[in-house]
């Protein structure tokens, strides 16, 4: 037998993260003729945006913007995509070349032949909290991540599989493959775009708000899921008892601008997504009252202040006050204790559903992807933009660029702009190498 | 459709340990499904009525009922007179002659 050597796959650029920023950056580079390898840790492309209902301030449908971009990315001849994969050990071999290893995790389903028919899912007898519906409803141990996932391919959650074999029996395409293992794929590339996005603040770190104990206290992303067509319930309902809420409160700055929880900065998106959701709720539940407890409304972007005024004129009640405590009554209603800043008084109000407008945090762990190279971060763990004004996507490592919320909190239009900047800086860098 | 292909599960069954958590989740779902569907045999119910009939914590009944709804065992009916709670009812399965 002839000796085999591992041939490293070569690309012009590695894009880490297949959300809206990573996807946009990859598409731009691919359309300029560069070859791109895109590595996404989740089961689908589309990042967080693909799960949203509408975007502010235009109220355009988020999925209608994301899914065409995602399919274009997935079908582009210049883009190689690894989903459910992680890239590690990014090293510089020379001034012009990086190497790394992609670890492709097993789905236990052959991606090339799975048709996404859901027969396996219907046969599976195990129920696990559906992470894509933020635990409001269950999913099976073998599951299609969500209806508009790309690739729309099943995955077996081996931690919750009982090895009953029902999925394999049900799969007419014979796509189930329990023998899959992690694949290691060595890659070479000239430049990197870090588009690893953000993490949501964990509301359990705000014990006074009683998230989890108070079952009718939800996060804004849980409310967002209730407002999409593929929602977990049949309508906007309270997760505790399925009651249709008619008096909903939003608590802004839940985990942002708060030194005590280690996140002193503004998350930049919570005011606007809360104002957006308030308007959508008024459409979904015409009889409902919506109150927003806020410290300051930051409506700084194009059309944002008009959007805020629109919510006010629709009847959303804006109360300037810091919420101190939320307690649940026996009937599931919630008592919100807050300081009314204008009146200088501590007050209490009853609501039947409370939404925490949780902030966003840096997605830690990016630095470890670059052993031996010093990827600098800012004091809040976001990737540092070393020349914020001249070259906003430049990082501390030559050839490594940053796009989207990996560099700090920003909304969707800014993430797309940032991805545009990162892709053009990357293109210019690659051109200058040769 | 019978296949001659060896089931891949048989090749790994001895190598993978099934977690206690997974076994428990299967048991819980099967028990919840049985109780909720049995209660709904009596007719459409709201979630508080269903919690009373099954004597289960209402938040768990809500979670599993919504899961059963997602997988097509239960469908949504009318809303009650106070516009507060929806009724849920059994979805009669179409028999395709396979199961």
Tab-separated table of N, CA and C in Angstrom, chain A residues 16 192-198 265 361-370 374-388 391-410 418 422:
chain	number	residue	atom	x	y	z
A	16	UNK	N	-14.432	32.213	12.150
A	16	UNK	CA	-14.887	31.452	13.320
A	16	UNK	C	-16.230	32.022	13.756
A	192	UNK	N	-7.648	35.253	9.576
A	192	UNK	CA	-8.740	34.769	10.423
A	192	UNK	C	-9.716	35.906	10.700
A	193	UNK	N	-11.011	35.598	10.683
A	193	UNK	CA	-11.994	36.553	11.205
A	193	UNK	C	-12.666	35.906	12.407
A	194	UNK	N	-12.544	36.557	13.561
A	194	UNK	CA	-13.193	36.070	14.777
A	194	UNK	C	-14.589	36.685	14.829
A	195	UNK	N	-15.604	35.849	14.716
A	195	UNK	CA	-16.997	36.341	14.755
A	195	UNK	C	-17.777	35.443	15.702
A	196	UNK	N	-17.258	35.372	16.931
A	196	UNK	CA	-17.784	34.382	17.877
A	196	UNK	C	-18.971	34.889	18.701
A	197	UNK	N	-19.404	36.120	18.439
A	197	UNK	CA	-20.640	36.581	19.053
A	197	UNK	C	-20.549	36.810	20.555
A	198	UNK	N	-21.681	36.673	21.214
A	198	UNK	CA	-21.772	36.997	22.646
A	198	UNK	C	-22.499	35.884	23.387
A	265	UNK	N	-21.105	47.571	31.971
A	265	UNK	CA	-21.367	48.306	30.725
A	265	UNK	C	-22.784	48.080	30.204
A	361	UNK	N	-22.932	39.364	27.392
A	361	UNK	CA	-21.571	39.273	27.903
A	361	UNK	C	-20.647	38.796	26.791
A	362	UNK	N	-19.352	39.043	27.000
A	362	UNK	CA	-18.367	38.555	26.028
A	362	UNK	C	-18.375	37.030	26.027
A	363	UNK	N	-18.177	36.475	24.854
A	363	UNK	CA	-18.040	35.029	24.701
A	363	UNK	C	-16.584	34.686	25.019
A	364	UNK	N	-16.395	34.223	26.242
A	364	UNK	CA	-15.010	33.963	26.690
A	364	UNK	C	-14.435	32.739	25.986
A	365	UNK	N	-13.150	32.577	26.119
A	365	UNK	CA	-12.540	31.360	25.580
A	365	UNK	C	-11.948	31.549	24.197
A	366	UNK	N	-12.116	32.739	23.600
A	366	UNK	CA	-11.570	32.965	22.256
A	366	UNK	C	-10.047	32.972	22.317
A	367	UNK	N	-9.543	33.596	23.408
A	367	UNK	CA	-8.096	33.752	23.558
A	367	UNK	C	-7.384	32.399	23.505
A	368	UNK	N	-8.024	31.374	24.122
A	368	UNK	CA	-7.393	30.046	24.176
A	368	UNK	C	-7.288	29.368	22.805
A	369	UNK	N	-8.025	29.892	21.825
A	369	UNK	CA	-7.931	29.295	20.493
A	369	UNK	C	-6.594	29.608	19.832
A	370	UNK	N	-5.901	30.625	20.380
A	370	UNK	CA	-4.648	31.091	19.773
A	370	UNK	C	-3.462	30.861	20.715
A	374	UNK	N	-0.737	36.287	21.189
A	374	UNK	CA	-1.394	37.065	22.228
A	374	UNK	C	-2.600	37.821	21.659
A	375	UNK	N	-3.785	37.189	21.745
A	375	UNK	CA	-5.002	37.883	21.310
A	375	UNK	C	-5.494	38.715	22.494
A	376	UNK	N	-5.325	40.018	22.377
A	376	UNK	CA	-5.676	40.884	23.508
A	376	UNK	C	-7.176	41.092	23.595
A	377	UNK	N	-7.645	41.234	24.852
A	377	UNK	CA	-9.063	41.534	25.058
A	377	UNK	C	-9.180	42.830	25.847
A	378	UNK	N	-10.368	43.414	25.845
A	378	UNK	CA	-10.585	44.639	26.604
A	378	UNK	C	-10.956	44.272	28.051
A	379	UNK	N	-11.165	45.242	28.936
A	379	UNK	CA	-11.445	44.888	30.340
A	379	UNK	C	-12.726	44.051	30.518
A	380	UNK	N	-13.559	44.008	29.516
A	380	UNK	CA	-14.812	43.249	29.655
A	380	UNK	C	-14.764	41.950	28.850
A	381	UNK	N	-13.549	41.537	28.501
A	381	UNK	CA	-13.292	40.257	27.815
A	381	UNK	C	-13.698	40.209	26.348
A	382	UNK	N	-14.073	41.345	25.778
A	382	UNK	CA	-14.323	41.367	24.335
A	382	UNK	C	-12.970	41.479	23.611
A	383	UNK	N	-12.925	41.005	22.363
A	383	UNK	CA	-11.681	41.088	21.594
A	383	UNK	C	-11.328	42.562	21.385
A	384	UNK	N	-10.090	42.902	21.707
A	384	UNK	CA	-9.678	44.309	21.654
A	384	UNK	C	-9.458	44.762	20.216
A	385	UNK	N	-10.056	45.913	19.896
A	385	UNK	CA	-9.814	46.538	18.593
A	385	UNK	C	-8.625	47.470	18.797
A	386	UNK	N	-7.460	47.070	18.297
A	386	UNK	CA	-6.256	47.838	18.626
A	386	UNK	C	-6.188	49.191	17.923
A	387	UNK	N	-6.871	49.304	16.774
A	387	UNK	CA	-6.919	50.606	16.087
A	387	UNK	C	-8.374	50.902	15.787
A	388	UNK	N	-9.110	51.226	16.843
A	388	UNK	CA	-10.563	51.311	16.726
A	388	UNK	C	-11.035	52.296	15.660
A	391	UNK	N	-8.569	51.163	11.800
A	391	UNK	CA	-8.875	49.838	11.269
A	391	UNK	C	-9.696	49.086	12.328
A	392	UNK	N	-10.991	49.334	12.352
A	392	UNK	CA	-11.784	48.840	13.490
A	392	UNK	C	-11.795	47.327	13.662
A	393	UNK	N	-11.449	46.565	12.627
A	393	UNK	CA	-11.494	45.113	12.834
A	393	UNK	C	-10.133	44.513	13.134
A	394	UNK	N	-9.104	45.356	13.217
A	394	UNK	CA	-7.767	44.828	13.493
A	394	UNK	C	-7.626	44.414	14.957
A	395	UNK	N	-7.044	43.235	15.197
A	395	UNK	CA	-6.785	42.788	16.568
A	395	UNK	C	-5.294	42.897	16.842
A	396	UNK	N	-4.870	42.365	17.996
A	396	UNK	CA	-3.449	42.458	18.360
A	396	UNK	C	-2.581	41.486	17.568
A	397	UNK	N	-3.191	40.544	16.832
A	397	UNK	CA	-2.401	39.606	16.021
A	397	UNK	C	-2.537	39.987	14.545
A	398	UNK	N	-1.418	40.275	13.868
A	398	UNK	CA	-1.519	40.573	12.435
A	398	UNK	C	-2.158	39.399	11.694
A	399	UNK	N	-3.162	39.706	10.867
A	399	UNK	CA	-3.849	38.642	10.122
A	399	UNK	C	-5.092	38.121	10.827
A	400	UNK	N	-5.314	38.557	12.066
A	400	UNK	CA	-6.539	38.142	12.780
A	400	UNK	C	-7.434	39.365	12.931
A	401	UNK	N	-8.665	39.243	12.432
A	401	UNK	CA	-9.608	40.361	12.451
A	401	UNK	C	-10.834	39.979	13.271
A	402	UNK	N	-11.603	40.980	13.683
A	402	UNK	CA	-12.778	40.706	14.514
A	402	UNK	C	-14.008	41.335	13.876
A	403	UNK	N	-15.128	40.598	13.960
A	403	UNK	CA	-16.387	41.090	13.386
A	403	UNK	C	-17.533	40.888	14.368
A	404	UNK	N	-18.453	41.833	14.373
A	404	UNK	CA	-19.682	41.689	15.165
A	404	UNK	C	-19.456	41.822	16.658
A	405	UNK	N	-20.322	41.165	17.444
A	405	UNK	CA	-20.323	41.348	18.891
A	405	UNK	C	-19.141	40.688	19.590
A	406	UNK	N	-18.274	40.007	18.868
A	406	UNK	CA	-17.052	39.504	19.500
A	406	UNK	C	-16.207	40.676	20.000
A	407	UNK	N	-16.421	41.875	19.392
A	407	UNK	CA	-15.624	43.029	19.803
A	407	UNK	C	-16.363	43.946	20.782
A	408	UNK	N	-17.623	43.650	21.085
A	408	UNK	CA	-18.365	44.480	22.034
A	408	UNK	C	-19.835	44.435	21.699
A	409	UNK	N	-20.684	44.885	22.650
A	409	UNK	CA	-22.116	44.846	22.385
A	409	UNK	C	-22.484	45.711	21.174
A	410	UNK	N	-23.325	45.195	20.305
A	410	UNK	CA	-23.844	45.996	19.183
A	410	UNK	C	-25.096	45.324	18.641
A	418	UNK	N	-19.949	45.859	10.759
A	418	UNK	CA	-18.665	45.437	11.296
A	418	UNK	C	-18.108	44.270	10.483
A	422	UNK	N	-14.643	44.055	8.477
A	422	UNK	CA	-13.682	42.970	8.713
A	422	UNK	C	-13.342	42.257	7.411
